[in-house]
Amino acid sequence: MSNHSSAMEFCLLGFPGSQELHHILFAIFFLFYSVTIMGNTIIIVIICVDKHLHSPMYFFLGHLSAVEMLATSIIVPMMLWGLLLHEMQTVSLTACVTQLFLYLALGTTEFALLGVMAVDRYVAVCNPLRYNTIMNSHTCISVVIGSWVFGFLCEIWPVYATFQFTFRKSNVLDHFYCDRGQLLKLSCGDTLFTEFVLFLMAVFIVVGSLVPTIVSYIYITSTILKIPTASGRRKAFSTCASHLTFVVIGYGSCLFLYVKPKQTQAAEYNKIVSLLIIVLTPLLNPFIFTLRNDKVKEALRDGVKRCCQLLKD
């Protein structure tokens, strides 16, 4: 980006419509964001405080909640600020690079954690007697650190490749954040090869974490079906239901947005799918992992009881 004729700041078009519509959208998205932050914070706190939740499954869930909070906080506050402005929102080149890198890095970290959680469920259901030996504290800490490092290292080249082009056509992004597809649309030069490499990397990241998830659930399903009693099958499946639900939602939306050969897709399409990933999925995360998990619900009830007792005292 040493070329001085290249854009040094970008304008975000955000959402179309009147100022009144923007205020309504602000209220809705602010509510969603507040619930997301509160819900994921509660999950992290109860996992840290409640001794019954000091197990690998909840250790991974705590990190997943942290990733969800950070990822949504990188995009949503800027989006909310843009909805309040009467003019077009501007963002510097440095801020744009930072936002895109952190968002993609956290997304990759999330995929890695989902794959790890699937393997954890496989060991718990298919090898319960060896679970504590295999998923010991050293293993858990190592795979979590590996997931974070993998997520951030994997996105260095894609972000560099996006910003190696000059942006002389225009500096107006038809989005509410620094979307890679829209940036490539504005870039000068032939982006076909770069888009193809980015597509291959997206396939590697998404499918690379999806394969162990699918294989794990094939073995889990096979093991559960061999359990003679219905109550036993129900109990075994309940330990995986929350993770499986989140996997379907998370992978489904991301496959539509990132795993496609042509990164420069229609802005309206990108905005809708981006909203699903950035706003809706993190919002659902606390509900998925609390409403479908008896241990978390019990920990929440205990926490509420303790708070009530402290208020009475």
GROMACS .gro file of C-alpha atoms in nm, residues 74-261:
model
  188
   74ILE     CA    1  -1.508  -0.612   1.647
   75ILE     CA    2  -1.796  -0.549   1.404
   76VAL     CA    3  -2.119  -0.457   1.587
   77PRO     CA    4  -2.013  -0.138   1.777
   78MET     CA    5  -1.889   0.013   1.448
   79MET     CA    6  -2.210  -0.095   1.277
   80LEU     CA    7  -2.420   0.064   1.555
   81TRP     CA    8  -2.223   0.387   1.534
   82GLY     CA    9  -2.279   0.397   1.158
   83LEU     CA   10  -2.657   0.367   1.208
   84LEU     CA   11  -2.653   0.681   1.428
   85LEU     CA   12  -2.453   0.894   1.183
   86HIS     CA   13  -2.634   1.128   0.943
   87GLU     CA   14  -2.352   1.104   0.690
   88MET     CA   15  -2.142   0.820   0.548
   89GLN     CA   16  -1.918   0.644   0.800
   90THR     CA   17  -1.543   0.659   0.731
   91VAL     CA   18  -1.276   0.417   0.853
   92SER     CA   19  -0.900   0.448   0.813
   93LEU     CA   20  -0.695   0.197   0.616
   94THR     CA   21  -0.519   0.081   0.934
   95ALA     CA   22  -0.851   0.030   1.116
   96CYS     CA   23  -0.987  -0.157   0.814
   97VAL     CA   24  -0.686  -0.394   0.802
   98THR     CA   25  -0.706  -0.452   1.178
   99GLN     CA   26  -1.080  -0.517   1.176
  100LEU     CA   27  -1.065  -0.763   0.886
  101PHE     CA   28  -0.767  -0.950   1.031
  102LEU     CA   29  -0.911  -0.985   1.383
  103TYR     CA   30  -1.254  -1.086   1.255
  104LEU     CA   31  -1.117  -1.355   1.021
  105ALA     CA   32  -0.864  -1.478   1.279
  106LEU     CA   33  -1.132  -1.518   1.546
  107GLY     CA   34  -1.360  -1.692   1.295
  108THR     CA   35  -1.085  -1.942   1.212
  109THR     CA   36  -1.018  -1.995   1.583
  110GLU     CA   37  -1.388  -2.069   1.631
  111PHE     CA   38  -1.383  -2.336   1.361
  112ALA     CA   39  -1.077  -2.497   1.521
  113LEU     CA   40  -1.250  -2.498   1.862
  114LEU     CA   41  -1.566  -2.654   1.715
  115GLY     CA   42  -1.354  -2.934   1.568
  116VAL     CA   43  -1.181  -2.985   1.904
  117MET     CA   44  -1.517  -2.994   2.084
  118ALA     CA   45  -1.643  -3.260   1.842
  119VAL     CA   46  -1.339  -3.481   1.913
  120ASP     CA   47  -1.394  -3.421   2.286
  121ARG     CA   48  -1.754  -3.546   2.255
  122TYR     CA   49  -1.631  -3.848   2.058
  123VAL     CA   50  -1.388  -3.945   2.335
  124ALA     CA   51  -1.655  -3.887   2.603
  125VAL     CA   52  -1.918  -4.105   2.432
  126CYS     CA   53  -1.703  -4.369   2.260
  127ASN     CA   54  -1.416  -4.402   2.512
  128PRO     CA   55  -1.565  -4.294   2.847
  129LEU     CA   56  -1.323  -4.501   3.058
  130ARG     CA   57  -1.021  -4.333   2.898
  131TYR     CA   58  -1.177  -3.986   2.882
  132ASN     CA   59  -0.994  -3.836   3.182
  133THR     CA   60  -0.665  -3.986   3.066
  134ILE     CA   61  -0.693  -3.863   2.707
  135MET     CA   62  -0.854  -3.524   2.777
  136ASN     CA   63  -0.627  -3.426   3.065
  137SER     CA   64  -0.555  -3.063   3.157
  138HIS     CA   65  -0.229  -3.055   2.957
  139THR     CA   66  -0.406  -3.178   2.642
  140CYS     CA   67  -0.692  -2.931   2.683
  141ILE     CA   68  -0.464  -2.631   2.734
  142SER     CA   69  -0.243  -2.737   2.443
  143VAL     CA   70  -0.528  -2.775   2.192
  144VAL     CA   71  -0.688  -2.446   2.298
  145ILE     CA   72  -0.358  -2.257   2.260
  146GLY     CA   73  -0.307  -2.436   1.928
  147SER     CA   74  -0.654  -2.327   1.812
  148TRP     CA   75  -0.587  -1.961   1.893
  149VAL     CA   76  -0.241  -1.965   1.734
  150PHE     CA   77  -0.370  -2.150   1.426
  151GLY     CA   78  -0.655  -1.898   1.385
  152PHE     CA   79  -0.428  -1.594   1.392
  153LEU     CA   80  -0.144  -1.739   1.184
  154CYS     CA   81  -0.380  -1.868   0.913
  155GLU     CA   82  -0.524  -1.524   0.837
  156ILE     CA   83  -0.198  -1.328   0.798
  157TRP     CA   84  -0.152  -1.407   0.429
  158PRO     CA   85  -0.522  -1.370   0.326
  159VAL     CA   86  -0.539  -1.020   0.478
  160TYR     CA   87  -0.201  -0.924   0.327
  161ALA     CA   88  -0.317  -1.055  -0.012
  162THR     CA   89  -0.636  -0.847   0.011
  163PHE     CA   90  -0.453  -0.522   0.086
  164GLN     CA   91  -0.160  -0.571  -0.155
  165PHE     CA   92  -0.383  -0.425  -0.426
  166THR     CA   93  -0.431  -0.052  -0.473
  167PHE     CA   94  -0.778   0.099  -0.436
  168ARG     CA   95  -0.802   0.375  -0.696
  169LYS     CA   96  -1.146   0.296  -0.842
  170SER     CA   97  -1.334   0.418  -0.535
  171ASN     CA   98  -1.311   0.414  -0.159
  172VAL     CA   99  -1.681   0.342  -0.096
  173LEU     CA  100  -1.756  -0.003   0.050
  174ASP     CA  101  -2.115  -0.122   0.011
  175HIS     CA  102  -2.119  -0.288   0.352
  176PHE     CA  103  -2.136  -0.213   0.725
  177TYR     CA  104  -1.778  -0.332   0.790
  178CYS     CA  105  -1.456  -0.391   0.595
  179ASP     CA  106  -1.574  -0.694   0.402
  180ARG     CA  107  -1.308  -0.875   0.200
  181GLY     CA  108  -1.531  -0.931  -0.102
  182GLN     CA  109  -1.620  -0.564  -0.128
  183LEU     CA  110  -1.254  -0.463  -0.086
  184LEU     CA  111  -1.154  -0.691  -0.373
  185LYS     CA  112  -1.428  -0.529  -0.585
  186LEU     CA  113  -1.266  -0.189  -0.539
  187SER     CA  114  -0.911  -0.310  -0.601
  188CYS     CA  115  -0.715  -0.243  -0.918
  189GLY     CA  116  -0.561  -0.529  -1.111
  190ASP     CA  117  -0.662  -0.889  -1.169
  191THR     CA  118  -0.787  -1.047  -0.844
  192LEU     CA  119  -0.885  -1.383  -0.996
  193PHE     CA  120  -0.579  -1.577  -0.876
  194THR     CA  121  -0.595  -1.421  -0.528
  195GLU     CA  122  -0.965  -1.503  -0.501
  196PHE     CA  123  -0.896  -1.863  -0.604
  197VAL     CA  124  -0.622  -1.901  -0.338
  198LEU     CA  125  -0.851  -1.742  -0.076
  199PHE     CA  126  -1.122  -1.989  -0.176
  200LEU     CA  127  -0.882  -2.283  -0.133
  201MET     CA  128  -0.775  -2.152   0.208
  202ALA     CA  129  -1.139  -2.112   0.315
  203VAL     CA  130  -1.208  -2.470   0.203
  204PHE     CA  131  -0.904  -2.593   0.399
  205ILE     CA  132  -1.010  -2.410   0.717
  206VAL     CA  133  -1.382  -2.487   0.709
  207VAL     CA  134  -1.370  -2.840   0.567
  208GLY     CA  135  -1.053  -2.917   0.767
  209SER     CA  136  -1.243  -2.860   1.091
  210LEU     CA  137  -1.570  -3.003   0.957
  211VAL     CA  138  -1.420  -3.343   0.865
  212PRO     CA  139  -1.321  -3.440   1.224
  213THR     CA  140  -1.664  -3.314   1.334
  214ILE     CA  141  -1.847  -3.536   1.084
  215VAL     CA  142  -1.626  -3.839   1.154
  216SER     CA  143  -1.668  -3.789   1.530
  217TYR     CA  144  -2.047  -3.774   1.503
  218ILE     CA  145  -2.059  -4.083   1.281
  219TYR     CA  146  -1.883  -4.279   1.555
  220ILE     CA  147  -2.092  -4.109   1.826
  221THR     CA  148  -2.418  -4.199   1.648
  222SER     CA  149  -2.301  -4.557   1.598
  223THR     CA  150  -2.213  -4.588   1.968
  224ILE     CA  151  -2.539  -4.428   2.087
  225LEU     CA  152  -2.750  -4.663   1.873
  226LYS     CA  153  -2.582  -4.960   2.044
  227ILE     CA  154  -2.702  -4.846   2.388
  228PRO     CA  155  -2.988  -5.082   2.483
  229THR     CA  156  -3.213  -4.842   2.677
  230ALA     CA  157  -3.391  -4.536   2.542
  231SER     CA  158  -3.301  -4.332   2.851
  232GLY     CA  159  -2.935  -4.422   2.804
  233ARG     CA  160  -2.943  -4.316   2.439
  234ARG     CA  161  -3.117  -3.992   2.533
  235LYS     CA  162  -2.861  -3.914   2.803
  236ALA     CA  163  -2.568  -3.985   2.571
  237PHE     CA  164  -2.712  -3.771   2.292
  238SER     CA  165  -2.794  -3.482   2.529
  239THR     CA  166  -2.419  -3.432   2.592
  240CYS     CA  167  -2.371  -3.363   2.218
  241ALA     CA  168  -2.697  -3.190   2.123
  242SER     CA  169  -2.585  -2.833   2.203
  243HIS     CA  170  -2.257  -2.864   2.015
  244LEU     CA  171  -2.426  -3.029   1.714
  245THR     CA  172  -2.689  -2.752   1.695
  246PHE     CA  173  -2.421  -2.483   1.705
  247VAL     CA  174  -2.214  -2.665   1.440
  248VAL     CA  175  -2.510  -2.677   1.198
  249ILE     CA  176  -2.585  -2.305   1.241
  250GLY     CA  177  -2.221  -2.190   1.241
  251TYR     CA  178  -2.093  -2.397   0.951
  252GLY     CA  179  -2.409  -2.351   0.745
  253SER     CA  180  -2.394  -1.971   0.746
  254CYS     CA  181  -2.016  -1.956   0.693
  255LEU     CA  182  -2.025  -2.197   0.398
  256PHE     CA  183  -2.264  -1.957   0.221
  257LEU     CA  184  -2.040  -1.655   0.283
  258TYR     CA  185  -1.677  -1.770   0.256
  259VAL     CA  186  -1.650  -2.104   0.075
  260LYS     CA  187  -1.724  -1.982  -0.276
  261PRO     CA  188  -1.487  -1.930  -0.570
   0.00000   0.00000   0.00000
